[in-house]
Coordinates of N, CA and C in Angstrom, one line a residue:
Chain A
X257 N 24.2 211.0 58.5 CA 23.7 210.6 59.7 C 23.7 209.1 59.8
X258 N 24.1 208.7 60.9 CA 24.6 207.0 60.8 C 22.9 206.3 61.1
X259 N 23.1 205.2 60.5 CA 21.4 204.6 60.3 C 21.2 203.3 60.6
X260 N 20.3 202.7 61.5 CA 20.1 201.6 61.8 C 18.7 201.5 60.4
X261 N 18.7 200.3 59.8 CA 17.7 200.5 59.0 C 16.8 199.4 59.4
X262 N 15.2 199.5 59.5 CA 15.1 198.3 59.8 C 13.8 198.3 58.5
X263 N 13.6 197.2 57.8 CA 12.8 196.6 56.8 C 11.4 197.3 56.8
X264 N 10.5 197.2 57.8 CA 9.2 196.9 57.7 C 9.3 197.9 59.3
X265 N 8.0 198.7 58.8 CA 7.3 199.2 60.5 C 6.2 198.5 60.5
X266 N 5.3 198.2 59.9 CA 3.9 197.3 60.3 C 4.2 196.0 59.5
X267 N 3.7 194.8 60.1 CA 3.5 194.1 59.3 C 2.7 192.6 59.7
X268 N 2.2 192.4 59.1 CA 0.4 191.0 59.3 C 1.1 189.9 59.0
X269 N 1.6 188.8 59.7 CA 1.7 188.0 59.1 C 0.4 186.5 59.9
X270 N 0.3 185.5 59.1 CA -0.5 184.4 59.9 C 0.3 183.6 60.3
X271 N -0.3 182.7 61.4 CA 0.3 181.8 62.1 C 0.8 180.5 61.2
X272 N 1.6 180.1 61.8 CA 2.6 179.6 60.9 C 3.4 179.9 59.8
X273 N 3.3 180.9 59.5 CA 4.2 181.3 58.4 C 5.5 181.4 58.7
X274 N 6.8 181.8 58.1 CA 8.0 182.1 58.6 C 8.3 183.7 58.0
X275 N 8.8 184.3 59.5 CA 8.6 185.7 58.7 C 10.7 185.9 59.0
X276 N 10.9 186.9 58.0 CA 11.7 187.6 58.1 C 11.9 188.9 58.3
X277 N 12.7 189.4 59.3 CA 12.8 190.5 60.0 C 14.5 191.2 59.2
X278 N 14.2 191.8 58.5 CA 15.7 193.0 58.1 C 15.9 193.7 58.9
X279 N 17.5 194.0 59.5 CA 18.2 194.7 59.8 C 19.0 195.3 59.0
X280 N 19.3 196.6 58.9 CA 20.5 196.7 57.7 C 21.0 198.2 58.7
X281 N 22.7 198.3 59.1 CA 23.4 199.4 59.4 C 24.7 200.0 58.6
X282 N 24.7 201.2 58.8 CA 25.8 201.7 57.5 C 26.9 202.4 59.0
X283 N 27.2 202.0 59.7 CA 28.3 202.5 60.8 C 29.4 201.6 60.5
X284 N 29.6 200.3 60.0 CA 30.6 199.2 60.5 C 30.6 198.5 61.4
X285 N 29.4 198.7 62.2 CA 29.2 198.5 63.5 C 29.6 196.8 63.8
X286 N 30.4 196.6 64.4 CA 30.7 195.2 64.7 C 29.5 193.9 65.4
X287 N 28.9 194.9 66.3 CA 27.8 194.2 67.1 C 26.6 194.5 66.4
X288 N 25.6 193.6 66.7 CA 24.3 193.9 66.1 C 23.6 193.0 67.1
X289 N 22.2 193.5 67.5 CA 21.1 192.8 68.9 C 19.8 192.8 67.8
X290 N 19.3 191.9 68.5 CA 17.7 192.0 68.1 C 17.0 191.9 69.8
X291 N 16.1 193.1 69.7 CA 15.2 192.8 70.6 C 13.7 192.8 70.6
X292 N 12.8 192.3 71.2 CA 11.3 192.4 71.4 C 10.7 193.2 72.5
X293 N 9.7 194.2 72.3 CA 9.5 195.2 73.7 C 8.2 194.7 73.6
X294 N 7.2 194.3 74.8 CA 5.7 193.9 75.3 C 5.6 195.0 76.1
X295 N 4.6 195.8 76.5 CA 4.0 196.0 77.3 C 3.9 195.4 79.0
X296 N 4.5 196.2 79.9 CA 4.8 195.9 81.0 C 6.1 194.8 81.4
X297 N 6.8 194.5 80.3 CA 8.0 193.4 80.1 C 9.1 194.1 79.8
X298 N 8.6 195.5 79.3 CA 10.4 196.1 78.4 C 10.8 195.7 77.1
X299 N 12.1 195.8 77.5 CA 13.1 195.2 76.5 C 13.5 193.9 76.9
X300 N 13.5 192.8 75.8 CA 14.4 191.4 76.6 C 15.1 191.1 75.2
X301 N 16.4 190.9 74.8 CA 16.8 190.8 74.3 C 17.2 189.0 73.1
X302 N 16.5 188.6 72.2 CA 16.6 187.9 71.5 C 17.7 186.9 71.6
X303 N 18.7 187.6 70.4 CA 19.7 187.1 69.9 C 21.1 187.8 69.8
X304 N 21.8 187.9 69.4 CA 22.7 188.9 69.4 C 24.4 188.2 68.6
X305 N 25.0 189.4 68.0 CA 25.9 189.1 66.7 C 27.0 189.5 67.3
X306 N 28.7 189.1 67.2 CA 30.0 190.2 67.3 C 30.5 190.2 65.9
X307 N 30.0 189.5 65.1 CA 30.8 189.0 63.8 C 30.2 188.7 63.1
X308 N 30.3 188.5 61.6 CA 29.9 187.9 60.8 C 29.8 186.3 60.9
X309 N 28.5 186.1 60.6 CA 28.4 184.4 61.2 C 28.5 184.1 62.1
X310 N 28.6 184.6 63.2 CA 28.2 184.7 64.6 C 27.1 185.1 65.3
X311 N 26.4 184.1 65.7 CA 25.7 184.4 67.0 C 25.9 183.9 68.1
X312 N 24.9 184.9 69.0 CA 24.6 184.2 70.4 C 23.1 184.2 71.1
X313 N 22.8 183.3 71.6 CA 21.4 183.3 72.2 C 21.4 184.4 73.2
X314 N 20.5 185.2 73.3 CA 19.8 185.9 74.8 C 18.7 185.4 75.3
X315 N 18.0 186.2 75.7 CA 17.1 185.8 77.3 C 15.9 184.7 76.6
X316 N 15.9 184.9 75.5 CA 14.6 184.8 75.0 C 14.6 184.2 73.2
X317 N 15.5 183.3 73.5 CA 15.9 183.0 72.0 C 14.8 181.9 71.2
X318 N 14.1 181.3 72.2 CA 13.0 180.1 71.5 C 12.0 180.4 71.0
X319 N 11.7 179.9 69.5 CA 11.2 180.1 68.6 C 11.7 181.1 67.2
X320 N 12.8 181.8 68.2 CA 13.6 182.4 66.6 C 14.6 181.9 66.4
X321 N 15.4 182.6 65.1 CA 16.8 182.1 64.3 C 17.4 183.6 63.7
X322 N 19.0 183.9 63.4 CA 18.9 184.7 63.3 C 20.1 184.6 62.2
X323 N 20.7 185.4 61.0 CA 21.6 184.8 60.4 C 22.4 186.8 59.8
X324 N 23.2 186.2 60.0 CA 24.8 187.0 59.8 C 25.2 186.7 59.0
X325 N 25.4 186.8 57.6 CA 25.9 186.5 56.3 C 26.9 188.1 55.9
X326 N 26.5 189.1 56.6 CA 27.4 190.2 55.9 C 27.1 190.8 57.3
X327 N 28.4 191.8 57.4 CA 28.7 192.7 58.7 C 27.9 193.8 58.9
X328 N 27.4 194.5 57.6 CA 25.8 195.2 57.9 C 24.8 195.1 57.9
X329 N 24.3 193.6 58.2 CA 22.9 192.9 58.1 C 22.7 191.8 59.0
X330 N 21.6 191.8 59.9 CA 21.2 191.2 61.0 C 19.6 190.5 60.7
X331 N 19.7 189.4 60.1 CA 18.0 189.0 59.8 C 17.5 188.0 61.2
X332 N 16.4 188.4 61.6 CA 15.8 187.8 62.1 C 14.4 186.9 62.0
X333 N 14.9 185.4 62.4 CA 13.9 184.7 61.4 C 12.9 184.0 62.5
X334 N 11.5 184.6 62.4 CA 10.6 183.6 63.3 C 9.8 182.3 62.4
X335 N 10.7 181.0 62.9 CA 10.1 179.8 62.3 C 9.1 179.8 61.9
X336 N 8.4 179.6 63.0 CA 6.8 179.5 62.6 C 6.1 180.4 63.9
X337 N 5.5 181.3 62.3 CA 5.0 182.6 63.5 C 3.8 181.7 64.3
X338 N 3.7 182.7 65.8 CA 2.6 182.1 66.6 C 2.1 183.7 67.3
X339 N 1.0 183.6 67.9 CA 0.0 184.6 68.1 C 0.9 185.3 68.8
X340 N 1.6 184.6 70.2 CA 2.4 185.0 71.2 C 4.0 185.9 71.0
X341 N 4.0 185.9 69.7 CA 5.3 186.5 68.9 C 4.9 188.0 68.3
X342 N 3.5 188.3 68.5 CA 2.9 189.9 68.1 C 3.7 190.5 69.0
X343 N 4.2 191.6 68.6 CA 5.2 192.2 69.1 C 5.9 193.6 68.4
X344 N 6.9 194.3 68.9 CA 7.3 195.3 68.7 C 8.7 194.7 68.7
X345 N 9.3 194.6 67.2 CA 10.6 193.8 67.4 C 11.6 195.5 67.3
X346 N 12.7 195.1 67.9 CA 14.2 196.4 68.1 C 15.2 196.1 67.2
X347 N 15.9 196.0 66.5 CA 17.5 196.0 66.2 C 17.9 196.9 66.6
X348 N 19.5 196.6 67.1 CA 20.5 197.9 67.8 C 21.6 197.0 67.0
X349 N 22.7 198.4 67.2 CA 24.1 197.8 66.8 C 24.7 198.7 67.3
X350 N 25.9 198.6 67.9 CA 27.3 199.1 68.6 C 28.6 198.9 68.1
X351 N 29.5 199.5 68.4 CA 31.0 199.2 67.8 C 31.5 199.1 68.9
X352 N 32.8 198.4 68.4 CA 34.1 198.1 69.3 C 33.7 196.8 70.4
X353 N 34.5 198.1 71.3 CA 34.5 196.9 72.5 C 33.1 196.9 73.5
X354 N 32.8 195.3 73.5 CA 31.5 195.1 73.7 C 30.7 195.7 75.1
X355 N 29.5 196.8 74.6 CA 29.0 197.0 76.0 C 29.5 198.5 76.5
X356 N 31.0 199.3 75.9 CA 31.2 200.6 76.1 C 30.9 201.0 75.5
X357 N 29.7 201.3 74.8 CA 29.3 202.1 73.7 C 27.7 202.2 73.8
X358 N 27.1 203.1 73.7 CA 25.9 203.4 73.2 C 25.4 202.1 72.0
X359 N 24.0 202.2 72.0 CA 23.5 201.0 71.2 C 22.8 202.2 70.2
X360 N 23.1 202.1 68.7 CA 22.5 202.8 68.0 C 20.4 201.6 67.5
X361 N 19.5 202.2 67.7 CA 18.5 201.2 67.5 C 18.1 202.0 65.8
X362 N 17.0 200.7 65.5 CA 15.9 201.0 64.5 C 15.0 201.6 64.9
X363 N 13.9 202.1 63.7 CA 12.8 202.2 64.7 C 12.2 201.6 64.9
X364 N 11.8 200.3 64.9 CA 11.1 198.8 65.2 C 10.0 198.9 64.4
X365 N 10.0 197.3 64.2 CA 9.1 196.4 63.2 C 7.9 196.3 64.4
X366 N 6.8 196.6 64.1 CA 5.5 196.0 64.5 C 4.8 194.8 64.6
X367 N 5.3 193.8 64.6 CA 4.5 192.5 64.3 C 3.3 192.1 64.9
X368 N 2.3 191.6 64.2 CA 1.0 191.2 64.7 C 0.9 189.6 63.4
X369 N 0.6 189.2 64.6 CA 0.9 187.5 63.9 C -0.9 187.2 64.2
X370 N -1.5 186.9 63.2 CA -3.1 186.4 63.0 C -3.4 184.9 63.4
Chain B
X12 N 17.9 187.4 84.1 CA 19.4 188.7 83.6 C 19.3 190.0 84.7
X13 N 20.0 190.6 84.8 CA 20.1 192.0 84.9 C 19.0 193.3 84.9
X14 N 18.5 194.0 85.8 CA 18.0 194.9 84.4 C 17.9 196.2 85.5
X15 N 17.9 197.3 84.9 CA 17.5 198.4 85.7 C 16.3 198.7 85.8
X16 N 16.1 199.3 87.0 CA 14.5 199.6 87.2 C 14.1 201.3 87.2
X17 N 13.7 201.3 87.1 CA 13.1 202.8 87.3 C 11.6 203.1 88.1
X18 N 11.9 204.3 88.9 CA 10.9 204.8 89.6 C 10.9 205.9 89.7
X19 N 10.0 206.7 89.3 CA 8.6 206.4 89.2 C 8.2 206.0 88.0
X20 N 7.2 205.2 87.8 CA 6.8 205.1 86.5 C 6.4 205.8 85.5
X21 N 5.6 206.6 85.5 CA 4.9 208.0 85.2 C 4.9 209.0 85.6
X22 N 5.3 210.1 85.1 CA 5.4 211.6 85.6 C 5.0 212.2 84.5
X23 N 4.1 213.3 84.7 CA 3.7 214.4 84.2 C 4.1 215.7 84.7
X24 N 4.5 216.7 84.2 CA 4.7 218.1 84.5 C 4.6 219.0 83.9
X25 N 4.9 220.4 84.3 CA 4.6 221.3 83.4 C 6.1 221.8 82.6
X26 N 5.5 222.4 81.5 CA 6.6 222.9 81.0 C 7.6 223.8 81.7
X27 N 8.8 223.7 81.7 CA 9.9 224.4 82.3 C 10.4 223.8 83.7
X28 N 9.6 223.2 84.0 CA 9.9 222.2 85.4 C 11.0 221.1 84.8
X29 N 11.8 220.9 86.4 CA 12.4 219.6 86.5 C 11.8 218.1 86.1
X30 N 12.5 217.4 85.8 CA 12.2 216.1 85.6 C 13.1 215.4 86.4
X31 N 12.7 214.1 87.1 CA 13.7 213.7 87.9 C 13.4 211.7 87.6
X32 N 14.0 211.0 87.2 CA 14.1 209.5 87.3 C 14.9 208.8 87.6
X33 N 14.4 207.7 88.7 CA 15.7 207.3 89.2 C 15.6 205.9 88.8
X34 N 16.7 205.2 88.6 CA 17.0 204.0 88.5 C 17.7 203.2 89.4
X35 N 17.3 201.6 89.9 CA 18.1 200.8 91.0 C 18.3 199.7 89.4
X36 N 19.8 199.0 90.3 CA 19.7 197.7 89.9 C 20.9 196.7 90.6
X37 N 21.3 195.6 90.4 CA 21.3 194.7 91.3 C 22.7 194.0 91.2
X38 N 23.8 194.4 90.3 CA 24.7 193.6 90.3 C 25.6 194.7 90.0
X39 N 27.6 194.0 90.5 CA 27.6 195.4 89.7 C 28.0 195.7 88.4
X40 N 28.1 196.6 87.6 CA 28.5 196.8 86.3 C 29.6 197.7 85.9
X41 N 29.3 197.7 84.6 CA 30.3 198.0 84.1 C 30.4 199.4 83.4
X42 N 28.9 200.1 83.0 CA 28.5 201.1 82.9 C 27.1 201.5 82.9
X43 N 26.0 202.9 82.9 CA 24.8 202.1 82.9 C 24.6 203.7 81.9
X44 N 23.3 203.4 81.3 CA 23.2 203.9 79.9 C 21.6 204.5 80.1
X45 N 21.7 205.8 79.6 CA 20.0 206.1 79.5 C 19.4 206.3 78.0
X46 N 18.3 206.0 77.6 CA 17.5 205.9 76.4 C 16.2 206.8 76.2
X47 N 16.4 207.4 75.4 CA 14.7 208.1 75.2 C 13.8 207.7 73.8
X48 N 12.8 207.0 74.0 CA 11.6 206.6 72.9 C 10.5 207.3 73.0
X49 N 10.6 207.9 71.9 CA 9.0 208.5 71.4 C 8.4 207.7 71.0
X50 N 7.2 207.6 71.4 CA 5.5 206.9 70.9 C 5.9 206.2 69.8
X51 N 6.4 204.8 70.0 CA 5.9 204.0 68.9 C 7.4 203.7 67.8
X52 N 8.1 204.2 68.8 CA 9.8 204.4 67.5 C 10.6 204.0 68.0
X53 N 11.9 203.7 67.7 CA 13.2 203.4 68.1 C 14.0 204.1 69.5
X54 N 14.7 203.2 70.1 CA 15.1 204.0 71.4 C 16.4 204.9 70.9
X55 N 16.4 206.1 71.6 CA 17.7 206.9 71.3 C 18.5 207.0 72.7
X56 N 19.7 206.5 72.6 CA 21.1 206.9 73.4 C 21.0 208.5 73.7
X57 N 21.3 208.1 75.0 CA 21.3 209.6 75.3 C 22.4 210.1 76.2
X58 N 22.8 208.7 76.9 CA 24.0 209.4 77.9 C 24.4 207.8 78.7
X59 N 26.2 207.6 78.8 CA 26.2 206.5 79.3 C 27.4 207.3 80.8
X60 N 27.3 206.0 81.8 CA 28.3 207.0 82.4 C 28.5 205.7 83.2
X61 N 30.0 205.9 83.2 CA 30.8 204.2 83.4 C 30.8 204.0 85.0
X62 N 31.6 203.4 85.6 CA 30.9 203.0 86.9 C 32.1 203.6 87.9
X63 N 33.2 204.2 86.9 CA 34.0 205.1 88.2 C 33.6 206.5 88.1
X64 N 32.7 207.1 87.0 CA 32.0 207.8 87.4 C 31.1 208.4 88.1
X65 N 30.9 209.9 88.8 CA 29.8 209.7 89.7 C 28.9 210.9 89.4
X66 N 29.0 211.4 88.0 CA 28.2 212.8 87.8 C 28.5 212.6 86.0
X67 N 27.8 213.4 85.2 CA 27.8 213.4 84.1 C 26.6 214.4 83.4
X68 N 27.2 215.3 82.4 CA 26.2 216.5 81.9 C 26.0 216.4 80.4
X69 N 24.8 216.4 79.6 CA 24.9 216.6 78.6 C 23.9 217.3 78.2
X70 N 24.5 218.7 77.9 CA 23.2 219.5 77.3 C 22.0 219.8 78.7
X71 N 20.7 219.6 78.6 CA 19.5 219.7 79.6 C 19.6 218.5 80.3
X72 N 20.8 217.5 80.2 CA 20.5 216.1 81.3 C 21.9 216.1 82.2
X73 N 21.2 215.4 83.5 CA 22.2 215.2 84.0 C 22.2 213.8 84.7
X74 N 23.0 213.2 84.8 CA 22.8 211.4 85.3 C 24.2 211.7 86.2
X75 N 23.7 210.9 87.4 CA 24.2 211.1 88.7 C 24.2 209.1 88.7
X76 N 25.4 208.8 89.4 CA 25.7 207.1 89.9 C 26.2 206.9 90.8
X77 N 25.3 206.1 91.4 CA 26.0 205.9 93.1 C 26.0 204.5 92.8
X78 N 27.3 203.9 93.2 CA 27.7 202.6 93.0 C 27.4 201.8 94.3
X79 N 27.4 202.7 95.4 CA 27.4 202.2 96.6 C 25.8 201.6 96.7
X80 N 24.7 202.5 96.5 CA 23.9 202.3 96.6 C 23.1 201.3 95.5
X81 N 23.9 201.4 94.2 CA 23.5 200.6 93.2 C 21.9 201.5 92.7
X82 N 22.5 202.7 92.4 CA 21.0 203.5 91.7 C 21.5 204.3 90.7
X83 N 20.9 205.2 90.1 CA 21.4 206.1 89.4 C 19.8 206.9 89.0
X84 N 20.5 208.6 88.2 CA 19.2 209.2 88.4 C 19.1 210.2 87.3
X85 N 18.1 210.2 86.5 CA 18.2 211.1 85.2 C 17.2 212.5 85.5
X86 N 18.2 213.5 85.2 CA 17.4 214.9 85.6 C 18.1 215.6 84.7
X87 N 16.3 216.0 83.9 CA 15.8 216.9 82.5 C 15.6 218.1 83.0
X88 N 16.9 218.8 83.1 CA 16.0 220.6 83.7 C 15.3 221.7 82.4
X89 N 14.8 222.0 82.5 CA 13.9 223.2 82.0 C 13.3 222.1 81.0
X90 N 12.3 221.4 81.2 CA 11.8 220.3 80.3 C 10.8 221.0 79.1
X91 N 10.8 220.7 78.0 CA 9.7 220.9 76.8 C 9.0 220.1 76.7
X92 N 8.2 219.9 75.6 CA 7.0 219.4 75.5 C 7.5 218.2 74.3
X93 N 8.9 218.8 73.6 CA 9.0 217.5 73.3 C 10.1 216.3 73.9
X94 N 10.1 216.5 75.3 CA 10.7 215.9 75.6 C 10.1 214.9 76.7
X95 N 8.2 214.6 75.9 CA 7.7 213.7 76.3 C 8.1 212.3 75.7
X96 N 7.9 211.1 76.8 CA 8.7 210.3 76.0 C 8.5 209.1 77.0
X97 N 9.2 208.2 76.7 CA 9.6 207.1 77.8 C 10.9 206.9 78.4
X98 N 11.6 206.9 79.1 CA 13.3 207.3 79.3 C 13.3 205.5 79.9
X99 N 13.9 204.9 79.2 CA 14.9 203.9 80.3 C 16.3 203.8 80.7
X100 N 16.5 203.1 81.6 CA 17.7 202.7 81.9 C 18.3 201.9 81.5
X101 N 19.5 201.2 81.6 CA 19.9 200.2 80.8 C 21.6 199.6 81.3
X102 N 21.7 198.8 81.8 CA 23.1 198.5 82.4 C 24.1 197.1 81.7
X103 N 25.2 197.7 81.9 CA 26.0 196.2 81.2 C 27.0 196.0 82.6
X104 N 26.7 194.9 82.5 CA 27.7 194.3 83.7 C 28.9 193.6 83.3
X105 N 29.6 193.9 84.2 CA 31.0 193.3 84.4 C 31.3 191.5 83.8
X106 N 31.4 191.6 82.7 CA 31.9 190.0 81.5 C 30.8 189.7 81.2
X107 N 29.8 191.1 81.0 CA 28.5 190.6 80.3 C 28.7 191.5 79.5
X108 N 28.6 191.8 78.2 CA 28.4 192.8 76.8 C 27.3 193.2 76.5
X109 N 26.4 192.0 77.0 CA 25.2 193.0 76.7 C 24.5 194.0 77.6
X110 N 23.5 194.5 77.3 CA 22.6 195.8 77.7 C 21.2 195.2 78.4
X111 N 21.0 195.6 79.5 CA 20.0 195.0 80.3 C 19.0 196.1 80.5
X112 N 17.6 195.8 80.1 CA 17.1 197.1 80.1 C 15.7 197.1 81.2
X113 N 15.5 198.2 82.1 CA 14.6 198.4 82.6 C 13.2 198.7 81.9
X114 N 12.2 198.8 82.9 CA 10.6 198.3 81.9 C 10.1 200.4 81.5
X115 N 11.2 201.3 82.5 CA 11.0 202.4 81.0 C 9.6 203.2 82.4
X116 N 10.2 204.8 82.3 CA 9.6 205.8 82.5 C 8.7 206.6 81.6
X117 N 7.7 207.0 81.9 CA 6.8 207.6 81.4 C 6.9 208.8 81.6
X118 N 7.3 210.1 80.8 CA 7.3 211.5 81.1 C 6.5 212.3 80.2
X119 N 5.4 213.0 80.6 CA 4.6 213.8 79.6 C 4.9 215.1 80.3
X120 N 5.2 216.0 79.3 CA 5.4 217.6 79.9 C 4.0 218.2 78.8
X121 N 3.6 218.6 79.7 CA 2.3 219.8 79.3 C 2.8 221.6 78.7
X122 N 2.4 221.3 77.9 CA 2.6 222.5 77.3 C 2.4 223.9 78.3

C-alpha cells in the first residue's frame, strides 16, 4: 500500500524554537506539498517541491523553510516557532505531470507551539 | 489563489439516504478533485474529473461538472455511517499545478 509517511502526529514545541517537520513517501512520487489546515481557513498551501532541491513558495510561505535533499523526503522547517504557527500541518505528494493526478496526503502533524 | 467552495456546510442524515455537495469556483481549470477526511487524519482522494468531462462514477459516488456554470457536485448514494466525514473540493487551474482547496463539508450519517 503506497504511503505518505509523516514523522510526528502530536507534537509541543515552545516559542522560538525551530521545529522540524518529516515527510517521507515510498511512490517515487515526483511532487511533494506541504500544507496547514485552521479551522474555518481550510487548506492553504505552504511550500511545494517537483524535484529534488527544488522548491516553490505557496500562499503562505512566511516564516517557513523547506528542504529537498532526496526525492522521498520533504522536510519542513519552521524557523522560529511562534504561537500563530499551532496548527494541523498536511504533506501530499503526486506523480507525473503536475496537477493530473490525485494528491496522495499524510495523516498530519499536530503542532501546538507554547 | 483559487479555491472551491462548497455548500452546504453541514449535513446530517440518516443512514441509507442520499448525500448531495456542491461545489462553485471561479476560474477556469484544469480538473477539479474531491477528498474525504476523517476526524483528525489525512485527506483521502476520492475522485478527480477533468474539465471535458461532465459525469463520473466511482463505486457509491458520483461527481457531476458543469463548466458553464463553474460548479460541481458530490453524491454519496445509500450512505453509512462510516462515511461520516468532511468531503472537500479541490481544483487545479489551467498553468497552475497546484491544488486549491475549498474550506470542506461536514457529513454525519446517523446510524
Amino acid at each position: 500500500d503506497v504511503k505518505v509517511t509523516q514523522s510526528s502526529r502530536y507534537l509541543v514545541k515552545r516559542t522560538g524554537e525551530k521545529v522540524f517537520l518529516e515527510c517521507v513517501q515510498d511512490m517515487d512520487h515526483e511532487n511533494m506539498f506541504w500544507y496547514r489546515q485552521d479551522p474555518g481557513l481550510g487548506l492553504r498551501l505552504i511550500y511545494f517541491s517537483y524535484d529534488v532541491k527544488m522548491k516553490e513558495k505557496g500562499d503562505i510561505p512566511e516564516g517557513y523553510s523547506v528542504s529537498r535533499e532526496k526525492k522521498e523526503r520533504f522536510s519542513l522547517i519552521l524557523e522560529s516557532a511562534s504561537t500563530n504557527q499551532t496548527s494541523m500541518y498536511l504533506c501530499a505528494s503526486s506523480d507525473g505531470d503536475r496537477g493530473n493526478y490525485g494528491y496522495t496526503f499524510g495523516s498530519g502533524t499536530r503542532l501546538t507551539v507554547v | 489563489s483559487q479555491q472551491g467552495e462548497e455548500d452546504p456546510q453541514a449535513l446530517s442524515i440518516q443512514e441509507g439516504e442520499n448525500a448531495t455537495m456542491n461545489c462553485s469556483y471561479k476560474t477556469s481549470i484544469n480538473n477539479l478533485q474531491w477528498y474525504r477526511q476523517n476526524s483528525g487524519r489525512g485527506l483521502v482522494h476520492l475522485i478527480l474529473i477533468r474539465s471535458n468531462e461532465r459525469e463520473k462514477h466511482s463505486g457509491r459516488l458520483r461527481v457531476t461538472l458543469d463548466t458553464s456554470k463553474k460548479s460541481s457536485s458530490l453524491l454519496i448514494t445509500a450512505s453509512r455511517a462510516a462515511d461520516t466525514a468532511s468531503y472537500f473540493c479541490a481544483t487545479v487551474r489551467y498553468g497552475n499545478n497546484r491544488l486549491a482547496f475549498g474550506k470542506g463539508n461536514q457529513v454525519v450519517v446517523i446510524p
